[in-house]
Amino acid sequence: MKIKNIYKYLFAAILILHLSACNNNTDAEQLFNQTPTERLNAQKSELSEALLASQFGWKAVYFTDNTVLGGYTHLFKFAQDGTVEMASDFDADTDVYKSEYEIQLGSTVSLTFTTKNRIHLLSESDNYPIPALRAKGYLGDFQFLYYGQENGEIIFKANRNGTEIRFVKATADDWANLSKNLVMEQNVIGSDERPLFRLLETTDGTTTHKFDFAFSEVTRFAESNSIESGYSISYNMGVGYTPTGIVVSPAVEVGGQKLTNFVYNDADGSFTATGTGGVKATIKYSNKPLILTDDYKNFLDAKPQMVLGYIAANLYTAPTTSTLAKSLIDEVNATLPANQKISRVQIYFNSPYGNYVEYRFSGGKPSLYHNFTTSADDTNKTILFTHDSWDNGAAYIPAPAFLKKLDDEFFNPSGLYIKKEAFKITYSNTIYTITSSTSNFRITTYQL
């Protein structure tokens, strides 16, 4: 190649690089030709236009912290005059309330709800669902930092803890059906007509796994752990309600697919999230515990003395005390004078005086004792109480009629499951649950 041709090509290449650099510089200039204030004002206008653009406003399922709490649906209808209409499913009050909002400028653009409304219920420090959240409330916020838009959704992060909140366009049905979320809540809690035991079952199309499932209504949070030896997967998730089911966060991941929306089936009380290729996850009922323990054997004859005590002040509200157990205790209390209530139900095994259930009362009423013998159903892993006698500590007495319905649950001829639990309630005492093998009766006790 001749020298002059080489120079010709080199000159062309340099010219192309120069023009490219000019273009890049132009792009950079366009990107940075605004001052920070101008860029923030542009974002402010962008957010303001977006908030006003949806005919029926916006919907957000706000998971304030999905490691301990569930999701709370909020509906917003913004107006140009700085007011917002808002409704939520935080509690039974799903009415619409008006308050004020501002799009504020700071280091970034934020949407701030400046006067009190439903969203503030999640940020009040003196309003907390469990003792662990004392002085923290529901970990929510009322100032949302603007992070742009994606697929028609407005993306925010809470100023308090950086939790992402996504606004999706609401519909007329979202407003009309918000109260149905609270109807669905009762389906998640579970009817007394349903079994006490639940499981989460997942399948990737070929392999099925089972997990226990425990739901706390006060926190809208569920814990689910594998029941299979050597398979240590757990799914702990916040739960939000919808008119047709639930939404969970974090997602239940099965076969590489993330499942978040579970649809309710009223026929069997199940909730199912369906993916593709046979992938699905189902929360459903079981007529017996997923794992039958041998814990009942520790209470049979010839074992050391054991005392299990239900203490009303601490254990009436325990998540593991069933609605049926509470209703039977309430029925007993309703028959007594106002100052007398069941304060404890203590069950003594292998004491110097034998086996007996002590019904202890407040208000000076003497305890009553139901004496029994024990036997075991090793196939179903239950313990059976067989009636011996009743006494008041001084003499034998007839069976007290006002205790019959509650007492009959302990003397179920099909037996009781006794399970040592891993959790604690208020004190460091070991927790045991006593559960009927045929009804929805379950009472929570301390080992004393």
Tab-separated table of N, CA and C in Angstrom, residues 5 115 122 189 338 415:
chain	number	residue	atom	x	y	z
A	5	ASN	N	-1.723	6.545	0.696
A	5	ASN	CA	-2.984	5.865	1.006
A	5	ASN	C	-3.085	5.568	2.504
A	115	THR	N	-50.497	15.535	56.600
A	115	THR	CA	-51.484	15.519	57.681
A	115	THR	C	-51.975	14.098	57.878
A	122	LEU	N	-49.198	3.109	60.461
A	122	LEU	CA	-48.050	2.207	60.383
A	122	LEU	C	-46.777	2.822	60.958
A	189	ILE	N	-56.864	-16.663	58.674
A	189	ILE	CA	-56.826	-17.073	60.085
A	189	ILE	C	-57.354	-18.488	60.222
A	338	ALA	N	-68.626	-12.057	88.617
A	338	ALA	CA	-67.753	-11.177	87.832
A	338	ALA	C	-66.305	-11.178	88.306
A	415	GLY	N	-57.834	-39.292	72.486
A	415	GLY	CA	-56.517	-38.889	72.967
A	415	GLY	C	-56.112	-37.484	72.579
